[in-house]
mmCIF file of C-alpha atoms and ligand atoms in Angstrom:
data_model
loop_
_atom_site.group_PDB
_atom_site.id
_atom_site.type_symbol
_atom_site.label_atom_id
_atom_site.label_comp_id
_atom_site.label_asym_id
_atom_site.label_seq_id
_atom_site.Cartn_x
_atom_site.Cartn_y
_atom_site.Cartn_z
ATOM 1 C CA MET A 1 -18.562 41.678 114.846
ATOM 2 C CA SER A 2 -21.059 39.471 111.737
ATOM 3 C CA ASN A 3 -22.501 43.429 111.569
ATOM 4 C CA ILE A 4 -18.895 44.428 110.683
ATOM 5 C CA PHE A 5 -18.094 41.976 108.129
ATOM 6 C CA LEU A 6 -21.792 42.261 106.382
ATOM 7 C CA TRP A 7 -21.131 45.764 105.508
ATOM 8 C CA LEU A 8 -18.304 45.055 104.031
ATOM 9 C CA LYS A 9 -18.598 42.449 101.915
ATOM 10 C CA ALA A 10 -21.875 45.161 100.855
ATOM 11 C CA THR A 11 -19.645 47.427 99.999
ATOM 12 C CA THR A 12 -17.283 45.197 98.870
ATOM 13 C CA ALA A 13 -19.769 44.118 96.310
ATOM 14 C CA LEU A 14 -20.335 47.729 95.615
ATOM 15 C CA ILE A 15 -17.383 49.115 94.970
ATOM 16 C CA LEU A 16 -17.156 46.021 92.011
ATOM 17 C CA VAL A 17 -20.482 46.425 90.700
ATOM 18 C CA LEU A 18 -19.660 50.662 90.052
ATOM 19 C CA CYS A 19 -15.940 49.399 89.266
ATOM 20 C CA SER A 20 -16.958 46.576 86.325
ATOM 21 C CA PHE A 21 -19.580 49.506 85.192
ATOM 22 C CA THR A 22 -17.400 52.155 84.869
ATOM 23 C CA GLY A 23 -14.815 49.724 83.314
ATOM 24 C CA LEU A 24 -12.116 50.050 86.294
ATOM 25 C CA THR A 25 -11.669 46.398 86.525
ATOM 26 C CA LYS A 26 -11.758 45.816 82.871
ATOM 27 C CA ASP A 27 -8.468 45.489 81.445
ATOM 28 C CA ARG A 28 -7.154 47.898 79.025
ATOM 29 C CA HIS A 29 -5.847 46.096 75.653
ATOM 30 C CA LEU A 30 -4.476 47.546 72.577
ATOM 31 C CA TYR A 31 -3.906 45.495 69.107
ATOM 32 C CA ILE A 32 -0.536 46.803 67.165
ATOM 33 C CA TYR A 33 -0.181 44.896 63.854
ATOM 34 C CA ASN A 34 3.601 46.506 62.883
ATOM 35 C CA TRP A 35 6.779 45.816 59.897
ATOM 36 C CA SER A 36 9.055 43.582 61.379
ATOM 37 C CA SER A 37 12.380 45.101 62.657
ATOM 38 C CA TYR A 38 11.090 48.011 63.389
ATOM 39 C CA ILE A 39 10.675 49.238 67.524
ATOM 40 C CA ALA A 40 13.283 49.302 70.342
ATOM 41 C CA PRO A 41 12.742 45.860 72.389
ATOM 42 C CA ASP A 42 12.011 48.237 75.080
ATOM 43 C CA THR A 43 8.946 50.640 73.501
ATOM 44 C CA ILE A 44 6.324 48.536 74.148
ATOM 45 C CA ILE A 45 7.317 47.240 77.713
ATOM 46 C CA ASN A 46 7.748 50.298 78.668
ATOM 47 C CA PHE A 47 4.402 50.804 77.317
ATOM 48 C CA GLU A 48 2.742 48.992 79.372
ATOM 49 C CA LYS A 49 4.312 50.130 82.698
ATOM 50 C CA GLN A 50 3.404 53.732 81.864
ATOM 51 C CA THR A 51 -0.514 53.256 81.155
ATOM 52 C CA GLY A 52 -1.629 49.624 82.348
ATOM 53 C CA ILE A 53 -2.155 49.028 79.124
ATOM 54 C CA LYS A 54 -1.750 45.514 78.076
ATOM 55 C CA VAL A 55 -0.232 45.233 74.614
ATOM 56 C CA VAL A 56 -0.414 42.823 72.324
ATOM 57 C CA TYR A 57 1.852 43.213 68.910
ATOM 58 C CA ASP A 58 2.486 41.609 65.782
ATOM 59 C CA VAL A 59 4.514 42.092 62.893
ATOM 60 C CA PHE A 60 3.948 41.867 58.759
ATOM 61 C CA ASP A 61 6.499 42.334 56.013
ATOM 62 C CA SER A 62 4.134 42.973 53.231
ATOM 63 C CA ASN A 63 2.305 46.489 52.500
ATOM 64 C CA GLU A 64 0.022 43.716 50.155
ATOM 65 C CA VAL A 65 0.120 40.941 53.020
ATOM 66 C CA LEU A 66 -1.235 44.175 55.604
ATOM 67 C CA GLU A 67 -3.863 45.018 52.737
ATOM 68 C CA SER A 68 -5.280 41.817 52.118
ATOM 69 C CA LYS A 69 -6.411 41.917 56.147
ATOM 70 C CA LEU A 70 -7.962 45.720 56.136
ATOM 71 C CA MET A 71 -9.648 45.176 53.296
ATOM 72 C CA ALA A 72 -11.645 41.971 54.255
ATOM 73 C CA GLY A 73 -11.845 43.746 57.349
ATOM 74 C CA ASN A 74 -12.620 42.810 60.949
ATOM 75 C CA THR A 75 -8.630 43.145 61.459
ATOM 76 C CA GLY A 76 -8.851 43.246 65.371
ATOM 77 C CA PHE A 77 -5.616 45.629 65.225
ATOM 78 C CA ASP A 78 -5.555 49.266 66.638
ATOM 79 C CA LEU A 79 -3.261 50.518 64.752
ATOM 80 C CA VAL A 80 -1.771 49.484 61.462
ATOM 81 C CA VAL A 81 1.643 50.832 59.885
ATOM 82 C CA PRO A 82 0.932 51.178 55.910
ATOM 83 C CA SER A 83 3.596 53.046 53.503
ATOM 84 C CA ASP A 84 2.137 56.683 52.802
ATOM 85 C CA SER A 85 0.768 55.407 48.877
ATOM 86 C CA PHE A 86 -1.532 52.188 50.105
ATOM 87 C CA LEU A 87 -2.673 54.315 53.031
ATOM 88 C CA GLU A 88 -3.896 56.461 50.566
ATOM 89 C CA ARG A 89 -5.470 54.479 47.884
ATOM 90 C CA GLN A 90 -7.063 52.113 51.589
ATOM 91 C CA ALA A 91 -8.439 55.503 52.877
ATOM 92 C CA LYS A 92 -9.847 56.302 49.873
ATOM 93 C CA VAL A 93 -12.110 52.846 50.384
ATOM 94 C CA GLY A 94 -12.816 53.732 53.610
ATOM 95 C CA ILE A 95 -10.583 52.015 56.107
ATOM 96 C CA PHE A 96 -9.886 54.372 58.738
ATOM 97 C CA THR A 97 -11.048 56.283 60.923
ATOM 98 C CA PRO A 98 -9.653 60.071 61.060
ATOM 99 C CA LEU A 99 -7.800 61.505 63.864
ATOM 100 C CA ASP A 100 -8.699 63.280 66.728
ATOM 101 C CA LYS A 101 -5.738 65.627 66.578
ATOM 102 C CA SER A 102 -7.359 67.006 69.805
ATOM 103 C CA GLN A 103 -6.084 63.745 71.777
ATOM 104 C CA LEU A 104 -2.836 63.569 70.708
ATOM 105 C CA PRO A 105 -0.589 67.066 72.615
ATOM 106 C CA ASN A 106 2.333 65.611 71.419
ATOM 107 C CA TYR A 107 0.697 65.821 66.882
ATOM 108 C CA GLN A 108 3.215 69.536 67.516
ATOM 109 C CA ASN A 109 6.032 67.213 67.185
ATOM 110 C CA LEU A 110 6.424 66.526 64.222
ATOM 111 C CA ASP A 111 8.328 67.764 61.121
ATOM 112 C CA GLU A 112 5.450 70.090 59.408
ATOM 113 C CA ASN A 113 8.026 69.616 56.155
ATOM 114 C CA LEU A 114 8.150 66.361 56.324
ATOM 115 C CA LEU A 115 3.757 66.449 56.945
ATOM 116 C CA LYS A 116 3.319 68.608 54.334
ATOM 117 C CA MET A 117 5.357 66.041 52.101
ATOM 118 C CA LEU A 118 3.082 63.167 53.721
ATOM 119 C CA ALA A 119 -0.321 65.152 52.890
ATOM 120 C CA LYS A 120 0.506 64.308 48.817
ATOM 121 C CA HIS A 121 -1.113 61.268 50.316
ATOM 122 C CA ASP A 122 -3.362 61.380 53.265
ATOM 123 C CA PRO A 123 -4.765 64.920 52.357
ATOM 124 C CA ASP A 124 -4.781 67.338 55.724
ATOM 125 C CA ASN A 125 -2.364 64.352 57.618
ATOM 126 C CA ARG A 126 -6.280 63.123 58.589
ATOM 127 C CA TYR A 127 -5.875 59.739 58.429
ATOM 128 C CA ALA A 128 -2.323 58.870 58.988
ATOM 129 C CA ILE A 129 0.499 59.632 61.406
ATOM 130 C CA PRO A 130 4.246 59.443 60.074
ATOM 131 C CA TYR A 131 6.311 56.586 61.904
ATOM 132 C CA MET A 132 9.295 56.457 59.655
ATOM 133 C CA TRP A 133 11.195 57.312 56.625
ATOM 134 C CA LEU A 134 13.258 55.855 54.225
ATOM 135 C CA THR A 135 14.843 54.549 50.774
ATOM 136 C CA THR A 136 15.159 52.153 49.402
ATOM 137 C CA GLY A 137 18.892 50.456 48.156
ATOM 138 C CA ILE A 138 21.500 48.333 48.288
ATOM 139 C CA GLY A 139 23.002 46.592 50.466
ATOM 140 C CA TYR A 140 26.125 44.505 49.456
ATOM 141 C CA ASN A 141 28.976 42.336 51.162
ATOM 142 C CA VAL A 142 32.166 44.397 49.778
ATOM 143 C CA ASP A 143 34.116 41.759 49.793
ATOM 144 C CA GLN A 144 32.651 39.040 48.185
ATOM 145 C CA VAL A 145 30.615 42.020 45.919
ATOM 146 C CA LYS A 146 34.843 43.754 44.792
ATOM 147 C CA LYS A 147 35.891 39.449 44.459
ATOM 148 C CA THR A 148 32.608 38.069 42.324
ATOM 149 C CA LEU A 149 33.302 41.761 40.267
ATOM 150 C CA GLY A 150 36.284 43.271 41.152
ATOM 151 C CA ASP A 151 37.395 46.857 42.474
ATOM 152 C CA ASP A 152 35.920 48.068 38.574
ATOM 153 C CA ALA A 153 32.032 46.397 40.861
ATOM 154 C CA PRO A 154 29.455 49.195 40.066
ATOM 155 C CA VAL A 155 28.771 49.513 43.556
ATOM 156 C CA ASP A 156 27.100 53.769 43.612
ATOM 157 C CA SER A 157 24.421 52.052 40.417
ATOM 158 C CA TRP A 158 21.773 49.615 40.040
ATOM 159 C CA ASP A 159 24.124 47.938 37.475
ATOM 160 C CA LEU A 160 25.073 46.207 40.493
ATOM 161 C CA VAL A 161 21.764 44.327 40.644
ATOM 162 C CA LEU A 162 19.660 45.368 37.494
ATOM 163 C CA ASN A 163 22.778 44.437 34.748
ATOM 164 C CA PRO A 164 21.549 40.787 34.052
ATOM 165 C CA ASP A 165 25.252 40.123 33.526
ATOM 166 C CA ASN A 166 26.690 41.387 36.553
ATOM 167 C CA LEU A 167 23.972 39.974 38.482
ATOM 168 C CA GLN A 168 24.417 36.064 37.563
ATOM 169 C CA LYS A 169 28.400 36.364 38.896
ATOM 170 C CA LEU A 170 26.831 37.786 41.348
ATOM 171 C CA SER A 171 24.367 34.685 42.206
ATOM 172 C CA ARG A 172 27.239 33.202 43.240
ATOM 173 C CA CYS A 173 27.518 34.507 46.359
ATOM 174 C CA GLY A 174 24.219 34.709 46.908
ATOM 175 C CA VAL A 175 20.990 37.564 46.016
ATOM 176 C CA ALA A 176 18.419 38.937 48.127
ATOM 177 C CA PHE A 177 15.370 40.791 46.276
ATOM 178 C CA LEU A 178 11.789 42.627 48.648
ATOM 179 C CA ASP A 179 9.050 40.670 47.656
ATOM 180 C CA ALA A 180 7.407 43.991 46.868
ATOM 181 C CA PRO A 181 6.721 44.019 43.982
ATOM 182 C CA THR A 182 5.099 48.117 43.879
ATOM 183 C CA GLU A 183 8.299 48.735 44.580
ATOM 184 C CA ILE A 184 10.738 47.139 42.852
ATOM 185 C CA PHE A 185 9.059 47.812 39.443
ATOM 186 C CA PRO A 186 8.943 51.431 39.729
ATOM 187 C CA THR A 187 12.727 50.647 40.824
ATOM 188 C CA VAL A 188 13.089 48.077 37.357
ATOM 189 C CA LEU A 189 11.386 51.499 35.373
ATOM 190 C CA ASN A 190 13.458 53.581 37.013
ATOM 191 C CA TYR A 191 16.626 51.603 35.944
ATOM 192 C CA LEU A 192 14.674 50.744 32.463
ATOM 193 C CA GLY A 193 14.609 55.249 32.241
ATOM 194 C CA LEU A 194 11.504 54.890 32.792
ATOM 195 C CA ASP A 195 8.718 56.691 34.566
ATOM 196 C CA PRO A 196 8.648 54.490 37.812
ATOM 197 C CA ASN A 197 4.740 56.300 38.490
ATOM 198 C CA SER A 198 4.104 55.036 34.876
ATOM 199 C CA GLN A 199 0.305 54.079 34.485
ATOM 200 C CA ASN A 200 1.563 52.888 30.783
ATOM 201 C CA PRO A 201 0.796 48.923 30.506
ATOM 202 C CA ASP A 202 3.829 49.424 27.912
ATOM 203 C CA ASP A 203 6.399 49.929 30.112
ATOM 204 C CA TYR A 204 5.048 47.373 32.978
ATOM 205 C CA LYS A 205 5.592 45.044 29.910
ATOM 206 C CA LYS A 206 8.921 46.234 29.103
ATOM 207 C CA ALA A 207 9.965 45.775 33.058
ATOM 208 C CA THR A 208 8.481 42.354 33.325
ATOM 209 C CA GLU A 209 11.166 41.464 31.115
ATOM 210 C CA HIS A 210 14.151 42.877 32.105
ATOM 211 C CA LEU A 211 12.894 40.974 35.336
ATOM 212 C CA SER A 212 12.263 37.613 33.467
ATOM 213 C CA LYS A 213 16.052 38.181 32.396
ATOM 214 C CA LEU A 214 16.711 38.273 36.220
ATOM 215 C CA ARG A 215 15.170 36.056 38.027
ATOM 216 C CA PRO A 216 17.132 33.286 37.332
ATOM 217 C CA PHE A 217 19.823 35.059 38.882
ATOM 218 C CA VAL A 218 17.705 35.894 42.063
ATOM 219 C CA THR A 219 18.046 33.022 45.357
ATOM 220 C CA TYR A 220 15.443 34.246 46.829
ATOM 221 C CA PHE A 221 12.042 36.578 47.073
ATOM 222 C CA HIS A 222 11.840 37.991 50.035
ATOM 223 C CA SER A 223 11.714 41.211 52.106
ATOM 224 C CA SER A 224 12.629 40.469 56.324
ATOM 225 C CA LYS A 225 14.803 37.457 55.561
ATOM 226 C CA PHE A 226 18.171 39.266 53.852
ATOM 227 C CA ILE A 227 19.131 40.704 57.165
ATOM 228 C CA ASN A 228 21.248 37.963 59.263
ATOM 229 C CA ASP A 229 22.426 36.301 55.590
ATOM 230 C CA LEU A 230 23.585 40.178 54.896
ATOM 231 C CA ALA A 231 25.018 40.044 58.446
ATOM 232 C CA ASN A 232 26.275 36.095 58.182
ATOM 233 C CA GLY A 233 27.791 36.396 54.773
ATOM 234 C CA ASP A 234 24.936 34.149 53.661
ATOM 235 C CA ILE A 235 24.184 35.945 50.878
ATOM 236 C CA CYS A 236 26.958 39.137 49.407
ATOM 237 C CA VAL A 237 23.533 41.810 48.160
ATOM 238 C CA ALA A 238 20.069 42.784 48.161
ATOM 239 C CA ILE A 239 17.273 45.285 47.101
ATOM 240 C CA GLY A 240 16.535 46.077 50.509
ATOM 241 C CA TRP A 241 15.515 49.128 52.791
ATOM 242 C CA SER A 242 17.446 51.186 54.349
ATOM 243 C CA GLY A 243 17.582 50.200 58.265
ATOM 244 C CA ASP A 244 17.268 46.352 57.584
ATOM 245 C CA ILE A 245 20.895 47.211 55.658
ATOM 246 C CA MET A 246 21.570 48.649 57.791
ATOM 247 C CA GLN A 247 21.030 46.725 61.056
ATOM 248 C CA ALA A 248 22.258 43.565 58.837
ATOM 249 C CA ILE A 249 25.676 45.891 58.924
ATOM 250 C CA ALA A 250 25.354 46.731 63.049
ATOM 251 C CA ALA A 251 24.802 43.137 63.104
ATOM 252 C CA ALA A 252 28.090 41.984 61.205
ATOM 253 C CA LYS A 253 30.211 44.424 63.788
ATOM 254 C CA GLU A 254 28.298 42.888 66.988
ATOM 255 C CA ALA A 255 29.032 39.399 65.965
ATOM 256 C CA ASN A 256 32.577 40.517 65.026
ATOM 257 C CA ASN A 257 32.331 37.767 61.498
ATOM 258 C CA ASN A 258 34.309 39.959 59.422
ATOM 259 C CA VAL A 259 31.464 40.272 57.091
ATOM 260 C CA ASN A 260 32.172 43.978 55.928
ATOM 261 C CA VAL A 261 28.080 45.195 54.097
ATOM 262 C CA LYS A 262 27.634 48.310 52.807
ATOM 263 C CA TYR A 263 24.884 50.518 51.786
ATOM 264 C CA TYR A 264 23.966 52.806 49.487
ATOM 265 C CA ILE A 265 21.260 54.391 47.391
ATOM 266 C CA PRO A 266 22.391 54.311 43.540
ATOM 267 C CA LYS A 267 23.200 57.289 41.710
ATOM 268 C CA GLU A 268 20.502 56.541 38.355
ATOM 269 C CA GLY A 269 17.758 57.448 42.119
ATOM 270 C CA ALA A 270 15.484 55.597 44.482
ATOM 271 C CA ILE A 271 12.127 55.942 46.485
ATOM 272 C CA ALA A 272 11.745 57.332 49.096
ATOM 273 C CA TYR A 273 8.236 56.597 50.751
ATOM 274 C CA PHE A 274 7.407 56.887 55.319
ATOM 275 C CA ASP A 275 5.705 54.195 57.258
ATOM 276 C CA VAL A 276 2.809 55.683 59.202
ATOM 277 C CA PHE A 277 0.084 54.156 61.950
ATOM 278 C CA ALA A 278 -3.359 54.767 61.056
ATOM 279 C CA ILE A 279 -6.345 53.723 63.118
ATOM 280 C CA PRO A 280 -8.803 50.674 61.183
ATOM 281 C CA LYS A 281 -12.857 51.789 61.349
ATOM 282 C CA ASP A 282 -13.841 48.591 62.809
ATOM 283 C CA ALA A 283 -11.114 49.728 65.848
ATOM 284 C CA GLU A 284 -12.379 48.782 69.390
ATOM 285 C CA ASN A 285 -9.714 49.652 71.522
ATOM 286 C CA ILE A 286 -9.882 53.871 70.349
ATOM 287 C CA ASP A 287 -7.965 55.268 73.633
ATOM 288 C CA GLU A 288 -5.286 53.357 73.845
ATOM 289 C CA ALA A 289 -4.599 53.924 70.732
ATOM 290 C CA TYR A 290 -3.574 57.580 70.724
ATOM 291 C CA ALA A 291 -2.385 57.162 73.929
ATOM 292 C CA PHE A 292 0.393 54.757 71.783
ATOM 293 C CA LEU A 293 0.281 57.117 69.239
ATOM 294 C CA ASN A 294 0.875 60.624 71.575
ATOM 295 C CA TYR A 295 3.555 58.199 73.239
ATOM 296 C CA LEU A 296 5.153 57.584 69.785
ATOM 297 C CA MET A 297 6.110 60.910 68.908
ATOM 298 C CA GLU A 298 7.558 61.806 72.703
ATOM 299 C CA PRO A 299 10.613 62.748 71.620
ATOM 300 C CA GLN A 300 12.837 60.216 73.313
ATOM 301 C CA VAL A 301 10.678 56.505 72.899
ATOM 302 C CA ILE A 302 10.387 57.331 68.996
ATOM 303 C CA ALA A 303 14.671 58.771 69.083
ATOM 304 C CA ASP A 304 15.221 55.092 70.662
ATOM 305 C CA ILE A 305 14.276 53.192 68.386
ATOM 306 C CA SER A 306 14.833 55.187 65.478
ATOM 307 C CA ASN A 307 18.241 54.965 67.368
ATOM 308 C CA HIS A 308 17.467 50.869 67.035
ATOM 309 C CA VAL A 309 15.833 50.396 62.977
ATOM 310 C CA PHE A 310 18.493 53.093 61.057
ATOM 311 C CA TYR A 311 15.193 54.794 59.911
ATOM 312 C CA ALA A 312 14.378 58.239 60.133
ATOM 313 C CA ASN A 313 11.145 59.308 62.598
ATOM 314 C CA ALA A 314 9.575 62.665 62.214
ATOM 315 C CA VAL A 315 10.044 64.005 65.550
ATOM 316 C CA THR A 316 11.179 66.738 65.417
ATOM 317 C CA THR A 317 11.827 67.463 68.940
ATOM 318 C CA ALA A 318 13.564 63.726 68.706
ATOM 319 C CA GLY A 319 17.643 65.445 67.369
ATOM 320 C CA PRO A 320 19.169 65.521 70.724
ATOM 321 C CA TYR A 321 18.448 62.296 71.908
ATOM 322 C CA LEU A 322 19.354 60.836 68.387
ATOM 323 C CA ASP A 323 23.340 58.789 68.517
ATOM 324 C CA ASP A 324 26.045 60.292 66.449
ATOM 325 C CA GLN A 325 25.949 57.763 64.624
ATOM 326 C CA ILE A 326 22.614 58.571 63.025
ATOM 327 C CA LYS A 327 22.095 61.567 62.981
ATOM 328 C CA ASN A 328 25.287 61.621 61.062
ATOM 329 C CA ASN A 329 24.733 59.338 58.699
ATOM 330 C CA SER A 330 23.917 60.005 55.237
ATOM 331 C CA ALA A 331 21.970 56.526 54.581
ATOM 332 C CA ILE A 332 19.147 57.910 57.499
ATOM 333 C CA TYR A 333 19.646 61.745 56.090
ATOM 334 C CA PRO A 334 20.599 61.855 52.946
ATOM 335 C CA ASP A 335 22.369 64.680 51.011
ATOM 336 C CA ALA A 336 20.212 67.734 49.619
ATOM 337 C CA ALA A 337 21.908 66.142 45.019
ATOM 338 C CA THR A 338 21.078 62.919 47.061
ATOM 339 C CA MET A 339 17.748 63.355 47.884
ATOM 340 C CA ASP A 340 16.991 66.369 44.841
ATOM 341 C CA LYS A 341 17.492 62.182 43.076
ATOM 342 C CA LEU A 342 14.709 60.184 44.803
ATOM 343 C CA PHE A 343 10.988 59.438 44.122
ATOM 344 C CA SER A 344 7.888 58.984 46.074
ATOM 345 C CA LEU A 345 5.282 56.592 44.375
ATOM 346 C CA GLN A 346 1.764 57.223 43.665
ATOM 347 C CA ILE A 347 -0.834 54.405 43.843
ATOM 348 C CA MET A 348 -1.849 52.987 40.829
ATOM 349 C CA SER A 349 -4.966 52.726 38.314
ATOM 350 C CA PRO A 350 -7.068 49.099 39.379
ATOM 351 C CA LYS A 351 -5.536 48.152 35.848
ATOM 352 C CA ILE A 352 -2.027 48.347 36.534
ATOM 353 C CA GLU A 353 -2.279 47.026 39.807
ATOM 354 C CA LYS A 354 -3.268 43.884 37.798
ATOM 355 C CA LEU A 355 -1.445 44.093 35.533
ATOM 356 C CA MET A 356 1.785 44.346 38.241
ATOM 357 C CA THR A 357 0.281 41.752 40.748
ATOM 358 C CA ARG A 358 0.013 38.962 37.547
ATOM 359 C CA SER A 359 2.971 40.243 35.693
ATOM 360 C CA TRP A 360 5.232 39.833 39.764
ATOM 361 C CA THR A 361 3.099 35.942 39.855
ATOM 362 C CA LYS A 362 5.120 35.038 35.852
ATOM 363 C CA VAL A 363 8.750 36.220 36.344
ATOM 364 C CA LEU A 364 8.208 34.954 40.761
ATOM 365 C CA THR A 365 6.888 31.045 38.959
ATOM 366 C CA ASP A 366 9.136 30.749 35.679
ATOM 367 C CA ARG A 367 11.735 29.499 36.261
HETATM 368 C C1 N2P B 401 10.828 47.211 58.781
HETATM 369 C C2 N2P B 401 10.916 47.568 57.344
HETATM 370 C C3 N2P B 401 10.138 48.478 56.743
HETATM 371 C C4 N2P B 401 10.371 49.626 55.070
HETATM 372 N N1 N2P B 401 11.608 45.360 58.976
HETATM 373 C C5 N2P B 401 8.961 48.494 54.993
HETATM 374 N N2 N2P B 401 8.220 49.579 54.666
#
């Protein structure tokens, strides 16, 4: 008997030693840093169930916040989600690891035209997997705006929120602007008839002057709070991201609270861009990161996310799994005429970057 015990003990010890050599007993982890309100409730849970990988999921709502972490290094994240123009600049300074596409069999599910568009920011699609694409437009409370500005409220134009007289009136029912200088400056430049990607400091002076006129009427600058506030009727207008505003529309419908929110892309044109997944150079859980990227490119998985967050994904084969309200939504998939008016963002010279940051702080702090 005691011999059997000894034998069992020795075999168990041997198995444990072998397991720890091969890493089999080690828990597998994956650290993800994504935008808030940008995933379906069961995306992570299902991935964990399928793979046994434990995901640590954290969120942000600003490219600047993500960038400062990436630039400082040692973020501890294995996957991060910058917007395309930010990825372009970050890749240039060697922040990301190039993608090994042979580890991504589902890469073939991606839309080739969208990949080509993204390649303007990420040549040869070297570092980034497109996640969602979006526009930056206006969300508004139909009844409150009508009550405040009357039947002629310009609810097809940037005039609604970028004309100081209108904004002054709307400030009574609450105004939110994104706290995103790299989006608000180009939006204002475009509204003023200037190049949204201008590299001319004088243009930024004009945009800053204009923003200073609007500033007293902006209730707050924040990049995620407006979803709930629009849905509850606590603000009546927001410059925000397409899907987030549509989440507010859905939340108000769900609450059945008589708040009627709409989203539009103004006739003067608006920003459109991709948010993308990339692997930081110092990521430790590379196999796990590839497993997640593959999972994200499964048609059903990414369609479930789009159905939940109201953003357009880049997986061609996801179409059949998309809800009709997503597929047929012109705010998510704009018509050709609207597409023509959308513009993307280019990276700025360090001088303009600095000018933008300084001017933004000035606008936000001068009251
Ligand atoms: C999700 C916001 C993602 C769009 N809440 C901003 N890049």
